[in-house]
């Protein structure tokens, strides 16, 4: 049986001149691609390629079949475009920037739903710090970006929030004091400063509270590194709840006496705010928010 995969593979082999390279482009194994070409040749009753050690060359029939396959696939693409236009489906590319933690926790289900609703919009993702996201938005280098603690007057689509939690070695004296710990008491301990690639972290939170981190034993970008150092008893740390590992062996995770939170939202660049792709994403998020 012949299907679109066969015709795309024929074109890939003609263009690459090699089944191995063509298989990689088609997302197939070399043996799978070879079997598919052989099945197609059996169905047609004639060879499409001559195979040598390092090269696969189309026969005269193979060249003619490839020309027809290219026309057929081009026509299919035009039909799909017409269908999208007729249905009013949004099209285009959406450039999105975010810091790593949100990419791994909050954004996957959002982007999965967006792809289901708008398959004609390609999402191009870029990992950056929160300061870099703001710079990219200002420059119009991305269409949307995840921003931290947006000002109330800023036009954004909320994504969620999480709580700042203290993480201490399980045997630490403060870990035995109860279920909560004061921010000042925590910051006075030997400290592992974890940033997660963001400008909002324990040091900035301390400054906002009129406090200081006085004994920084290590500064790390990666949350996992901070937890490893805390397990070794080198200090305590303050991290967002979304980063806390499932395996808490050797750790004591505690809330602050006065809880602190951080919020996430999607903001659009001034150049892209009215684009079809941005409006589609924000419209989806606003509908999801109404259903909650």
Short mmCIF file of C-alpha atoms in Angstrom, two decimals:
data_model
loop_
_atom_site.label_atom_id
_atom_site.label_comp_id
_atom_site.label_asym_id
_atom_site.label_seq_id
_atom_site.Cartn_x
_atom_site.Cartn_y
_atom_site.Cartn_z
CA UNK A 1 0.00 0.00 0.00
CA UNK A 2 1.32 3.43 -0.97
CA UNK A 3 0.95 6.43 1.34
CA UNK A 4 2.36 9.93 1.83
CA UNK A 5 5.29 8.57 3.81
CA UNK A 6 6.47 6.63 0.73
CA UNK A 7 6.37 9.70 -1.53
CA UNK A 8 8.13 11.92 1.01
CA UNK A 9 10.79 9.26 1.41
CA UNK A 10 11.28 9.00 -2.37
CA UNK A 11 11.94 12.74 -2.53
CA UNK A 12 14.26 12.60 0.47
CA UNK A 13 16.34 9.84 -1.17
CA UNK A 14 16.49 11.70 -4.50
CA UNK A 15 17.58 14.92 -2.77
CA UNK A 16 20.05 13.27 -0.38
CA UNK A 17 21.44 10.66 -2.77
CA UNK A 18 21.74 8.32 0.17
CA UNK A 19 19.15 6.24 2.04
CA UNK A 20 20.87 6.72 5.41
CA UNK A 21 20.72 10.52 5.15
CA UNK A 22 17.18 10.40 3.76
CA UNK A 23 16.05 8.16 6.64
CA UNK A 24 17.44 10.64 9.17
CA UNK A 25 15.53 13.50 7.49
CA UNK A 26 12.33 11.43 7.53
CA UNK A 27 12.77 10.39 11.16
CA UNK A 28 13.17 6.70 10.25
CA UNK A 29 15.82 4.06 10.75
CA UNK A 30 17.99 3.16 7.75
CA UNK A 31 16.53 -0.37 7.63
CA UNK A 32 12.98 0.98 7.86
CA UNK A 33 13.59 3.39 4.98
CA UNK A 34 15.15 0.64 2.86
CA UNK A 35 12.16 -1.64 3.49
CA UNK A 36 9.68 1.13 2.63
CA UNK A 37 11.44 1.86 -0.69
CA UNK A 38 11.55 -1.86 -1.50
CA UNK A 39 7.82 -2.20 -0.74
CA UNK A 40 7.03 0.74 -3.02
CA UNK A 41 9.11 -0.74 -5.85
CA UNK A 42 7.35 -4.10 -5.41
CA UNK A 43 3.96 -2.37 -5.58
CA UNK A 44 4.95 -0.44 -8.73
CA UNK A 45 6.65 -3.45 -10.27
CA UNK A 46 9.77 -1.51 -11.31
CA UNK A 47 12.96 -0.23 -9.63
CA UNK A 48 13.10 3.44 -8.67
CA UNK A 49 16.75 3.47 -7.53
CA UNK A 50 20.05 1.79 -8.23
CA UNK A 51 21.97 1.08 -5.05
CA UNK A 52 25.71 1.31 -4.77
CA UNK A 53 27.90 1.13 -1.67
CA UNK A 54 27.64 4.78 -0.62
CA UNK A 55 25.11 6.19 -3.06
CA UNK A 56 21.51 5.60 -4.09
CA UNK A 57 20.76 6.95 -7.58
CA UNK A 58 17.27 7.31 -9.09
CA UNK A 59 16.53 5.41 -12.28
CA UNK A 60 14.90 7.18 -15.21
CA UNK A 61 11.54 6.02 -13.86
CA UNK A 62 12.58 7.10 -10.38
CA UNK A 63 13.22 10.65 -11.59
CA UNK A 64 9.83 10.85 -13.27
CA UNK A 65 8.08 9.39 -10.20
CA UNK A 66 9.91 11.92 -7.97
CA UNK A 67 8.70 14.79 -10.18
CA UNK A 68 5.11 13.59 -9.90
CA UNK A 69 5.46 13.02 -6.14
CA UNK A 70 6.77 16.57 -5.69
CA UNK A 71 3.78 17.97 -7.60
CA UNK A 72 1.41 15.84 -5.54
CA UNK A 73 2.87 16.91 -2.19
CA UNK A 74 2.93 20.56 -3.26
CA UNK A 75 -0.74 20.26 -4.20
CA UNK A 76 -1.53 18.70 -0.84
CA UNK A 77 0.20 21.60 0.92
CA UNK A 78 -1.89 24.09 -1.07
CA UNK A 79 -5.08 22.19 -0.19
CA UNK A 80 -4.18 22.26 3.51
CA UNK A 81 -3.46 26.00 3.29
CA UNK A 82 -6.83 26.60 1.62
CA UNK A 83 -8.57 24.58 4.33
CA UNK A 84 -6.87 26.58 7.07
CA UNK A 85 -7.83 29.85 5.35
CA UNK A 86 -11.43 28.72 4.93
CA UNK A 87 -11.72 27.70 8.58
CA UNK A 88 -10.12 30.90 9.81
CA UNK A 89 -7.37 28.99 11.61
CA UNK A 90 -4.44 31.13 12.69
CA UNK A 91 -1.12 30.57 10.95
CA UNK A 92 2.45 31.74 11.39
CA UNK A 93 5.31 31.50 13.87
CA UNK A 94 5.33 32.33 17.58
CA UNK A 95 8.72 33.10 19.15
CA UNK A 96 8.59 32.43 22.89
CA UNK A 97 11.27 33.04 25.54
CA UNK A 98 11.29 31.77 29.12
CA UNK A 99 13.63 30.85 31.92
CA UNK A 100 14.36 27.10 32.32
CA UNK A 101 12.16 26.18 35.29
CA UNK A 102 8.95 27.42 33.65
CA UNK A 103 9.86 25.60 30.43
CA UNK A 104 10.06 22.32 32.34
CA UNK A 105 7.00 22.70 34.59
CA UNK A 106 4.34 25.21 33.57
CA UNK A 107 4.69 25.63 29.81
CA UNK A 108 4.57 22.01 28.49
CA UNK A 109 0.80 21.49 28.97
CA UNK A 110 0.10 25.04 27.73
CA UNK A 111 2.11 24.54 24.53
CA UNK A 112 0.70 21.05 23.99
CA UNK A 113 -2.86 22.43 24.07
CA UNK A 114 -1.85 25.35 21.85
CA UNK A 115 -0.43 22.98 19.22
CA UNK A 116 -3.66 20.96 19.29
CA UNK A 117 -5.78 24.07 18.79
CA UNK A 118 -3.51 25.84 16.28
CA UNK A 119 -1.45 23.25 14.37
CA UNK A 120 -0.58 25.82 11.67
CA UNK A 121 1.34 28.00 14.16
CA UNK A 122 4.95 26.97 14.71
CA UNK A 123 6.30 27.70 18.19
CA UNK A 124 10.01 28.53 18.40
CA UNK A 125 11.24 28.40 22.01
CA UNK A 126 14.23 30.23 23.48
CA UNK A 127 15.67 29.67 26.96
CA UNK A 128 16.87 32.81 28.74
CA UNK A 129 17.12 34.44 32.16
CA UNK A 130 14.27 36.70 33.29
CA UNK A 131 16.37 39.80 32.56
CA UNK A 132 17.19 38.47 29.10
CA UNK A 133 13.50 37.77 28.45
CA UNK A 134 12.67 41.40 29.22
CA UNK A 135 15.46 42.59 26.90
CA UNK A 136 14.26 40.30 24.10
CA UNK A 137 10.70 41.59 24.47
CA UNK A 138 11.86 45.21 24.41
CA UNK A 139 13.91 44.60 21.26
CA UNK A 140 11.07 42.70 19.57
CA UNK A 141 13.38 39.70 19.18
CA UNK A 142 10.62 37.43 20.54
CA UNK A 143 6.85 37.67 20.33
CA UNK A 144 6.02 36.60 23.88
CA UNK A 145 8.04 35.92 27.00
CA UNK A 146 7.50 34.64 30.52
CA UNK A 147 7.95 37.50 33.01
CA UNK A 148 8.33 37.37 36.78
CA UNK A 149 6.17 39.34 39.22
CA UNK A 150 4.67 41.66 36.59
CA UNK A 151 3.45 45.07 37.74
CA UNK A 152 -0.35 45.20 38.26
CA UNK A 153 -0.78 47.71 35.42
CA UNK A 154 1.13 45.59 32.90
CA UNK A 155 -0.98 43.80 30.29
CA UNK A 156 -0.14 40.11 30.67
CA UNK A 157 -1.73 36.65 30.68
CA UNK A 158 -1.21 35.04 34.13
CA UNK A 159 0.31 31.56 34.15
CA UNK A 160 0.45 30.85 37.88
CA UNK A 161 2.52 31.33 40.99
CA UNK A 162 4.56 29.38 43.51
CA UNK A 163 5.79 29.83 47.06
CA UNK A 164 9.34 30.36 48.27
CA UNK A 165 10.39 27.51 50.57
CA UNK A 166 13.31 27.05 52.94
CA UNK A 167 15.41 23.93 52.39
CA UNK A 168 17.72 22.78 55.19
CA UNK A 169 19.78 19.69 55.99
CA UNK A 170 17.48 17.22 57.73
CA UNK A 171 19.58 17.36 60.93
CA UNK A 172 19.82 21.16 61.04
CA UNK A 173 18.71 22.71 64.40
CA UNK A 174 16.16 24.95 62.66
CA UNK A 175 14.69 21.88 60.94
CA UNK A 176 13.63 20.56 64.35
CA UNK A 177 12.02 23.82 65.43
CA UNK A 178 8.65 23.20 63.76
CA UNK A 179 6.99 23.43 60.38
CA UNK A 180 7.96 27.03 59.58
CA UNK A 181 11.07 29.20 59.79
CA UNK A 182 11.54 32.95 59.88
CA UNK A 183 13.24 34.56 56.88
CA UNK A 184 15.73 36.42 59.09
CA UNK A 185 16.67 33.20 60.93
CA UNK A 186 17.17 31.38 57.62
CA UNK A 187 19.30 34.09 56.05
CA UNK A 188 21.57 34.20 59.11
CA UNK A 189 22.70 30.61 58.47
CA UNK A 190 25.58 29.49 56.19
CA UNK A 191 23.78 29.93 52.87
CA UNK A 192 23.68 28.32 49.42
CA UNK A 193 22.50 31.05 47.04
CA UNK A 194 20.55 29.45 44.17
CA UNK A 195 19.42 31.73 41.34
CA UNK A 196 17.91 29.47 38.66
CA UNK A 197 19.15 32.01 36.13
CA UNK A 198 16.77 34.67 37.49
CA UNK A 199 17.30 38.06 39.10
CA UNK A 200 14.65 37.28 41.74
CA UNK A 201 16.26 34.99 44.33
CA UNK A 202 17.09 34.85 48.04
CA UNK A 203 19.41 37.86 47.90
CA UNK A 204 16.87 40.12 46.19
CA UNK A 205 14.10 38.91 48.52
CA UNK A 206 16.33 39.67 51.49
CA UNK A 207 17.00 43.20 50.22
CA UNK A 208 13.25 43.83 49.78
CA UNK A 209 12.72 42.77 53.38
CA UNK A 210 15.53 45.00 54.65
CA UNK A 211 17.71 41.98 55.42
CA UNK A 212 20.95 40.56 54.05
CA UNK A 213 22.49 37.17 53.27
CA UNK A 214 25.65 37.46 55.36
CA UNK A 215 27.36 34.09 54.91
CA UNK A 216 27.15 32.84 51.31
CA UNK A 217 29.07 29.56 51.05
CA UNK A 218 28.26 28.93 47.37
CA UNK A 219 26.36 30.57 44.51
CA UNK A 220 24.83 28.19 41.95
CA UNK A 221 22.54 28.64 38.98
CA UNK A 222 21.12 25.12 38.97
CA UNK A 223 18.56 24.19 41.64
CA UNK A 224 19.75 20.57 41.67
CA UNK A 225 23.24 21.70 42.64
CA UNK A 226 21.80 23.70 45.54
CA UNK A 227 19.93 20.66 46.89
CA UNK A 228 23.07 18.52 46.63
CA UNK A 229 25.07 21.07 48.63
CA UNK A 230 22.35 21.31 51.28
CA UNK A 231 22.31 17.50 51.58
CA UNK A 232 26.06 17.66 52.24
CA UNK A 233 25.41 20.04 55.13
CA UNK A 234 27.20 23.00 53.54
CA UNK A 235 24.34 25.41 54.15
CA UNK A 236 20.64 26.18 53.81
CA UNK A 237 18.83 27.68 50.84
CA UNK A 238 15.61 29.36 49.69
CA UNK A 239 13.95 28.05 46.51
CA UNK A 240 10.62 28.19 44.62
CA UNK A 241 8.24 25.33 45.42
CA UNK A 242 8.21 24.17 41.79
CA UNK A 243 11.91 23.29 42.01
CA UNK A 244 11.75 21.06 45.10
CA UNK A 245 12.65 17.47 44.16
CA UNK A 246 10.36 14.50 44.80
CA UNK A 247 13.21 12.75 46.57
CA UNK A 248 13.66 14.79 49.75
CA UNK A 249 15.97 12.38 51.49
CA UNK A 250 18.43 14.33 53.63
CA UNK A 251 16.43 17.55 53.21
CA UNK A 252 13.93 19.38 55.38
CA UNK A 253 11.57 21.59 53.38
CA UNK A 254 9.82 24.33 55.38
CA UNK A 255 7.49 27.24 54.73
CA UNK A 256 8.44 30.75 55.80
CA UNK A 257 6.70 32.27 58.81
CA UNK A 258 5.48 35.06 56.53
CA UNK A 259 4.94 33.37 53.13
CA UNK A 260 6.54 34.85 50.02
CA UNK A 261 5.33 34.10 46.50
CA UNK A 262 6.39 34.78 42.94
CA UNK A 263 4.03 34.95 39.97
CA UNK A 264 4.53 34.12 36.30
CA UNK A 265 2.81 35.64 33.29
CA UNK A 266 3.15 35.84 29.53
CA UNK A 267 3.84 39.29 28.10
CA UNK A 268 3.89 40.26 24.43
CA UNK A 269 6.41 42.54 22.77
CA UNK A 270 5.04 45.84 21.51
CA UNK A 271 5.84 44.83 17.93
CA UNK A 272 3.94 41.53 18.12
CA UNK A 273 1.04 42.22 20.49
CA UNK A 274 -1.51 42.39 17.65
CA UNK A 275 -0.15 39.47 15.64
CA UNK A 276 -2.43 36.55 14.83
CA UNK A 277 -0.24 34.04 16.67
CA UNK A 278 -0.02 36.10 19.88
CA UNK A 279 -3.75 36.80 19.86
CA UNK A 280 -4.43 33.08 19.42
CA UNK A 281 -2.23 32.14 22.40
CA UNK A 282 -3.62 34.86 24.69
CA UNK A 283 -7.17 34.04 23.63
CA UNK A 284 -6.65 30.38 24.55
CA UNK A 285 -5.21 31.30 27.98
CA UNK A 286 -8.04 33.74 28.70
CA UNK A 287 -10.63 31.06 27.85
CA UNK A 288 -8.83 28.58 30.12
CA UNK A 289 -8.83 31.17 32.91
CA UNK A 290 -12.61 31.71 32.56
CA UNK A 291 -13.24 27.95 32.91
CA UNK A 292 -11.42 27.77 36.26
#
